Coordinates of C-alpha atoms in Angstrom, one line a residue:
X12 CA 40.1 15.3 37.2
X13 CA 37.8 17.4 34.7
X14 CA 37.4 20.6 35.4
X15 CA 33.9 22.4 36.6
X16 CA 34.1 24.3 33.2
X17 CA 34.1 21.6 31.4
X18 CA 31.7 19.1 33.2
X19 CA 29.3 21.9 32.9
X20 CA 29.7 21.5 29.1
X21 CA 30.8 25.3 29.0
X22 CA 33.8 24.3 26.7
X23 CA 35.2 21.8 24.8
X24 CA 37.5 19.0 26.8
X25 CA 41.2 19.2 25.7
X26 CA 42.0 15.3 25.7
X27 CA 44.8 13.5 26.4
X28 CA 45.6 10.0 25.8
X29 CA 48.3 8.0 28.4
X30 CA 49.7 5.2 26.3
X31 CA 51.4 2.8 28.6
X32 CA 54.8 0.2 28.0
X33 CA 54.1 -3.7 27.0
X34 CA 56.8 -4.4 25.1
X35 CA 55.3 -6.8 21.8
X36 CA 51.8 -6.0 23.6
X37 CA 52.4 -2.0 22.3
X38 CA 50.0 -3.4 19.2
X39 CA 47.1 -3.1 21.7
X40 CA 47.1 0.9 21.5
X41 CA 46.7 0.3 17.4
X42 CA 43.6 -1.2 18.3
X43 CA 42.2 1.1 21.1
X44 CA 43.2 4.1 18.7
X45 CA 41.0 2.9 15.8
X46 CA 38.0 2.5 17.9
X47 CA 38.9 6.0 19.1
X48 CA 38.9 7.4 15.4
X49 CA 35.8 5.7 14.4
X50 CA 34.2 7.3 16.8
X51 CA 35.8 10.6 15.6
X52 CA 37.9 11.1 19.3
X53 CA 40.9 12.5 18.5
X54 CA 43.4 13.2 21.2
X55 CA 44.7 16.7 21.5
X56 CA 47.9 15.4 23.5
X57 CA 49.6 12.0 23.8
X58 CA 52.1 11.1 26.5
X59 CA 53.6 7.4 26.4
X60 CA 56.0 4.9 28.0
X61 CA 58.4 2.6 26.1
X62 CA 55.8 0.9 23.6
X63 CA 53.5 3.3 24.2
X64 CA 55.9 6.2 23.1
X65 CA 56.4 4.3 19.8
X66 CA 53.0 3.7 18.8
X67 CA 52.4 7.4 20.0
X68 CA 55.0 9.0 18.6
X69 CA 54.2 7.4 14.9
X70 CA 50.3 8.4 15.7
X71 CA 51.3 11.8 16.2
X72 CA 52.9 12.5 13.2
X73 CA 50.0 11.5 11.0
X74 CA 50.9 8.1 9.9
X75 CA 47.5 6.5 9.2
X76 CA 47.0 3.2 11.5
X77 CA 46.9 0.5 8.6
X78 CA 50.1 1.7 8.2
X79 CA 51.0 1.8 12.0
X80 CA 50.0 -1.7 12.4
X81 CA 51.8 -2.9 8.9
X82 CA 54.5 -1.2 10.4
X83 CA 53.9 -3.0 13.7
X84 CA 53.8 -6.3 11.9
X85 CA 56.9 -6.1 10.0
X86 CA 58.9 -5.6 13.6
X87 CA 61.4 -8.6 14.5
X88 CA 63.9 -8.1 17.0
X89 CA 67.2 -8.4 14.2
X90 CA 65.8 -6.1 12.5
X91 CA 65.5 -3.8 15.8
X92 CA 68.8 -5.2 17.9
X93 CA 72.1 -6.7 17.9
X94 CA 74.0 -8.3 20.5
X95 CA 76.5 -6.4 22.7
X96 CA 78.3 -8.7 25.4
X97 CA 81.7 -7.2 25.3
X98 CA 82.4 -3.7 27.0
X99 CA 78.5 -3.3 27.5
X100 CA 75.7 -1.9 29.6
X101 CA 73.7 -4.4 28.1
X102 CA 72.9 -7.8 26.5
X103 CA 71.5 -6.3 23.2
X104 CA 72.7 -2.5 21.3
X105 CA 69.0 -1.1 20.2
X106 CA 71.4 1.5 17.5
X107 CA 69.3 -0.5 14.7
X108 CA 65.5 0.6 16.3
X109 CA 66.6 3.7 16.2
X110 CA 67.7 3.6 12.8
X111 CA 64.6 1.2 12.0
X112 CA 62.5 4.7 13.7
X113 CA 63.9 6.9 11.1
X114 CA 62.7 4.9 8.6
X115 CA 59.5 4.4 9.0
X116 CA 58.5 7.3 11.5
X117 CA 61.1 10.0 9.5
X118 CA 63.8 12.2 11.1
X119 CA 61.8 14.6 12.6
X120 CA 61.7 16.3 15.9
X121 CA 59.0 17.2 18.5
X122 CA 57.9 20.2 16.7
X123 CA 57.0 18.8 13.4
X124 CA 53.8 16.5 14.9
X125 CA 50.5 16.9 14.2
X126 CA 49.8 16.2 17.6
X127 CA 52.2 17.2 20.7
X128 CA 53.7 14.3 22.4
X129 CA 55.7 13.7 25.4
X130 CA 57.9 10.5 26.0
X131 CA 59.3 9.8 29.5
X132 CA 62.3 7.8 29.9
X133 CA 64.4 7.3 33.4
X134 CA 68.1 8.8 33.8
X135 CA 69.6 5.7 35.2
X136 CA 72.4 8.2 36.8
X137 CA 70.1 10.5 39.3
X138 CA 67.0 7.6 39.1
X139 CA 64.6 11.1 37.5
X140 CA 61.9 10.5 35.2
X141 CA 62.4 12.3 32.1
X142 CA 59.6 13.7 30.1
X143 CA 61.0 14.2 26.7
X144 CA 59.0 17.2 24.8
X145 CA 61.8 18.5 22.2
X146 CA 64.2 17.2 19.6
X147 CA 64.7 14.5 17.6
X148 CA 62.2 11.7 17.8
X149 CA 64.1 8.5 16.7
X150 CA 66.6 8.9 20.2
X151 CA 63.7 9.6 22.4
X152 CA 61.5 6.8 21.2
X153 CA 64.4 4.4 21.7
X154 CA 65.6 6.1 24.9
X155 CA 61.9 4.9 26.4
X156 CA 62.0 1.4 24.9
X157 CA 65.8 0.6 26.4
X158 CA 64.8 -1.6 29.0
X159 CA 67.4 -1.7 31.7
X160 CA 70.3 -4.2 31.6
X161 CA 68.9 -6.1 28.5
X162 CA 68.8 -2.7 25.9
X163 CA 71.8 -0.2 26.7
X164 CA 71.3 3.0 27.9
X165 CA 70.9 6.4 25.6
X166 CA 73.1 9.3 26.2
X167 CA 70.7 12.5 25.5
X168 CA 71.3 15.9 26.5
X169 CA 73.7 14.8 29.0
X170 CA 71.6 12.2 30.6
X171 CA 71.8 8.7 31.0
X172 CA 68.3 7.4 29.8
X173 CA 66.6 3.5 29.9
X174 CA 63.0 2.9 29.7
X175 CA 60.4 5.1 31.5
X176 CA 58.5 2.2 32.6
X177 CA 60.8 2.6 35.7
X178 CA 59.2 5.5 37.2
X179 CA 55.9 6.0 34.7
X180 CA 54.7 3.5 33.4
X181 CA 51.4 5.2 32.9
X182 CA 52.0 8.9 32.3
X183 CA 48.4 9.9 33.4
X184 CA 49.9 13.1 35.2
X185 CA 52.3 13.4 32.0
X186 CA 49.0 14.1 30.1
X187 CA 47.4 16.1 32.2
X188 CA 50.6 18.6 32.5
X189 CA 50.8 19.1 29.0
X190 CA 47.1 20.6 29.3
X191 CA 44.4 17.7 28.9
X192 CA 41.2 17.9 31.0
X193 CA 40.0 14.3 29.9
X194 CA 42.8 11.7 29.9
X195 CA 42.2 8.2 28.3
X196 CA 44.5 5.9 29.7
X197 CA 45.3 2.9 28.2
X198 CA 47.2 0.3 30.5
X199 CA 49.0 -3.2 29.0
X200 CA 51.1 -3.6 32.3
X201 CA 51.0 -6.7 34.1
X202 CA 48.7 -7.3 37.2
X203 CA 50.3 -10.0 39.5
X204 CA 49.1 -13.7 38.4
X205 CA 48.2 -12.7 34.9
X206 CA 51.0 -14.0 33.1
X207 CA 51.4 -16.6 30.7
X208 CA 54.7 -18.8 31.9
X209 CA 57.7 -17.7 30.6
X210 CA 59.1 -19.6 28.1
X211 CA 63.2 -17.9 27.6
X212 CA 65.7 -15.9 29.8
X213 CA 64.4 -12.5 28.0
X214 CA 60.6 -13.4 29.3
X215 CA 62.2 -14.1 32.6
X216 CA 63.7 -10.3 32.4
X217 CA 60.2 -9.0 31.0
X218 CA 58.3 -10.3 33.9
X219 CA 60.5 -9.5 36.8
X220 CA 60.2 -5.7 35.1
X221 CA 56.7 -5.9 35.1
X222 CA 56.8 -6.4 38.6
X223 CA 58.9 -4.1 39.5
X224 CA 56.6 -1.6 37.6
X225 CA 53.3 -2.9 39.0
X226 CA 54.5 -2.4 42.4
X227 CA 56.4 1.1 42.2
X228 CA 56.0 2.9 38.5
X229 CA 52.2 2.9 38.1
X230 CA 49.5 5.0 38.0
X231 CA 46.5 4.8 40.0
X232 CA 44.0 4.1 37.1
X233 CA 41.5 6.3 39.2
X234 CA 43.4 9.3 38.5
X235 CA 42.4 9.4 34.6
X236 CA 39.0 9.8 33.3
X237 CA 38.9 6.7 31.5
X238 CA 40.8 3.5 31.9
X239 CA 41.3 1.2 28.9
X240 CA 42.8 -2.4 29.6
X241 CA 42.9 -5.2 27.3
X242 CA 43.4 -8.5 28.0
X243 CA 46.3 -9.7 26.8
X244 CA 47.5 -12.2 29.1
X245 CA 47.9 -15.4 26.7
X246 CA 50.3 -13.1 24.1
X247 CA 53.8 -13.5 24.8
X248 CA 55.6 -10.0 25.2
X249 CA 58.8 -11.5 23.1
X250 CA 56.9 -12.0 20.0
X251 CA 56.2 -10.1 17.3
X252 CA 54.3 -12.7 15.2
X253 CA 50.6 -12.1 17.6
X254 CA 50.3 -8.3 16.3
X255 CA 46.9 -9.3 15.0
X256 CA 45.5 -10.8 17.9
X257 CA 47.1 -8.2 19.9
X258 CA 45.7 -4.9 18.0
X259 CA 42.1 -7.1 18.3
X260 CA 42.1 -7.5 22.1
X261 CA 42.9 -3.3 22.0
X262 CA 40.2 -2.9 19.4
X263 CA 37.3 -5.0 21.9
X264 CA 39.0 -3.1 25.1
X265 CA 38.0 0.0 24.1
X266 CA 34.6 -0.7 22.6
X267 CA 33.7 -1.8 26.3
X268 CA 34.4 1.8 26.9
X269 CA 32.8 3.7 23.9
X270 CA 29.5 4.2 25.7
X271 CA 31.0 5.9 28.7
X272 CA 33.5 8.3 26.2
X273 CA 30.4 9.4 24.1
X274 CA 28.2 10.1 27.4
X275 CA 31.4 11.8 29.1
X276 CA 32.5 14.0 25.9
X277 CA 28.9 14.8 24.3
X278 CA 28.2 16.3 28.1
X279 CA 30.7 18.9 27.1
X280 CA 30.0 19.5 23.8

C-alpha cells in the first residue's frame, strides 16, 4: 500500500490508475476520469485491461475526454469487426479496431504518451500475462480487447496474445510496478448475480468470461488505495448505443469517492 513517506505527507504520491475490462461498459472510466480531472487528479501512470486499455491508452496521449467519449459513441461493432468462420481462431477478425485505433488514437508507440501506460494481454500459447510497455499502440490495444474464441488472437513479438482479462483483469499490481504509491482502481467486472439476462449468443460468451474472470483473474480490491465501481448492471455489454448512461453511472461512481481522494491526497501534499 502507500508508503510511510508518503502517508507522512513527506512527498508527493506518484498515482496510478487500474482501468479494468467491460467490454461496451469501457465508457464507465470516461466518466470516472472526468470527475478525476475536475478535481485536478491526474494520474502519473495508467495500466488497463481490454476496455480499460483503450480508454487508457487514448487518455494517455492527451486526447481530451469530450473527444474520448465522441469517440466512444461513434463505436459499432462493423465498424470495429468482420466475420471470420473459415480457417479461423475465431468467430469475428478485430483487423478493422485496429485500424479504427489508428485513426482516432494515431500511430504512435509507447514512448510518445503524455502519460506512461501499460496494457496486459494473455499469450494463449504459455497461458503468461503480458504487460505491454513498448511499441506500437494500435496492436497492443487490440491484442487486450481480443477476447478469446470470439476475437482472434494477435501475433506480437512472437507471442500469441487474447485479452488480458484472462489473468488481469484489474492490473492493481500492474500499477503499482510501474512506480505508483496511490492506485485508483476502477473495476466494471461482473460480480456473480449482477447481470442483466442475456439476450444473444455473444452475451452468452460475455457472461461465461466474466465468470471466468471473477473467479480466477481479479484483483483483490483491497490491494489498491481506492476502489471505484459503478453500477452498471442494467447496460448490456454488446451495445454501443448506452455510452451516455454508461459514462454517467462512471461519473456518480467516483463522486461517492471524491471525499476520500481529497482527504487521502491533501494528507500528502
Amino acid at each position: 500500500m502507500m508508503r510511510l513517506a508518503h502517508r507522512l505527507g513527506i512527498t508527493r504520491p506518484k498515482i496510478g490508475l487500474a482501468l479494468s475490462g467491460g467490454s461496451t461498459h469501457g465508457a464507465a472510466h470516461i466518466g470516472v476520469l472526468r470527475v478525476l480531472e475536475q478535481e485536478g487528479i491526474r494520474p502519473d501512470f495508467i495500466a488497463g485491461t481490454s476496455a480499460g486499455a483503450l480508454v487508457g491508452c487514448a487518455y494517455a496521449a492527451g486526447i481530451p475526454l469530450d473527444d474520448i467519449a465522441a469517440i466512444f459513441k461513434s463505436m459499432s461493432w462493423p465498424q470495429l469487426i468482420r466475420p471470420k468462420l473459415i480457417h479461423a481462431l475465431s468467430l469475428f477478425d478485430t483487423s478493422p479496431m485496429e485500424e479504427f485505433l489508428r485513426e482516432n488514437i494515431g500511430e504512435g508507440e509507447f514512448k510518445d504518451l503524455d502519460i506512461p501506460l501499460a496494457v496486459v494481454a494473455c499469450d494463449i500459447v504459455t497461458a503468461e500475462k503480458v504487460v505491454i510497455t513498448e511499441g506500437p499502440l494500435a496492436p497492443a490495444v487490440r491484442a487486450s480487447a481480443s477476447i478469446p474464441g470470439l476475437f482472434n488472437p494477435v501475433e506480437l513479438n512472437g507471442r500469441l496474445l487474447v485479452d488480458g482479462g484472462i489473468v488481469d483483469n484489474l492490473p492493481i499490481e500492474v500499477a503499482r510496478n510501474m512506480g505508483a504509491d496511490y492506485v485508483i482502481a476502477v473495476d466494471l467486472s461482473r460480480r456473480e448475480g449482477e447481470n442483466k439476462r442475456p439476450e444473444n449468443p455473444v452475451e452468452v460468451i460475455l457472461d461465461m468470461f466474466d465468470i471466468m474472470q471473477s473467479r480466477a483473474a481479479m484483483a483483490d480490491p483491497s490491494e489498491c488505495d481506492c476502489y471505484v465501481r459503478p453500477e452498471l448492471r442494467q447496460y448490456s455489454k454488446w451495445d454501443f448505443g448506452k455510452a451516455d448512461g454508461v459514462i454517467h453511472a462512471g461519473e456518480a461512481a467516483a463522486e461517492k469517492c471524491i471525499e476520500k481522494l481529497k482527504s487521502d491526497l491533501r494528507m500528502k501534499n
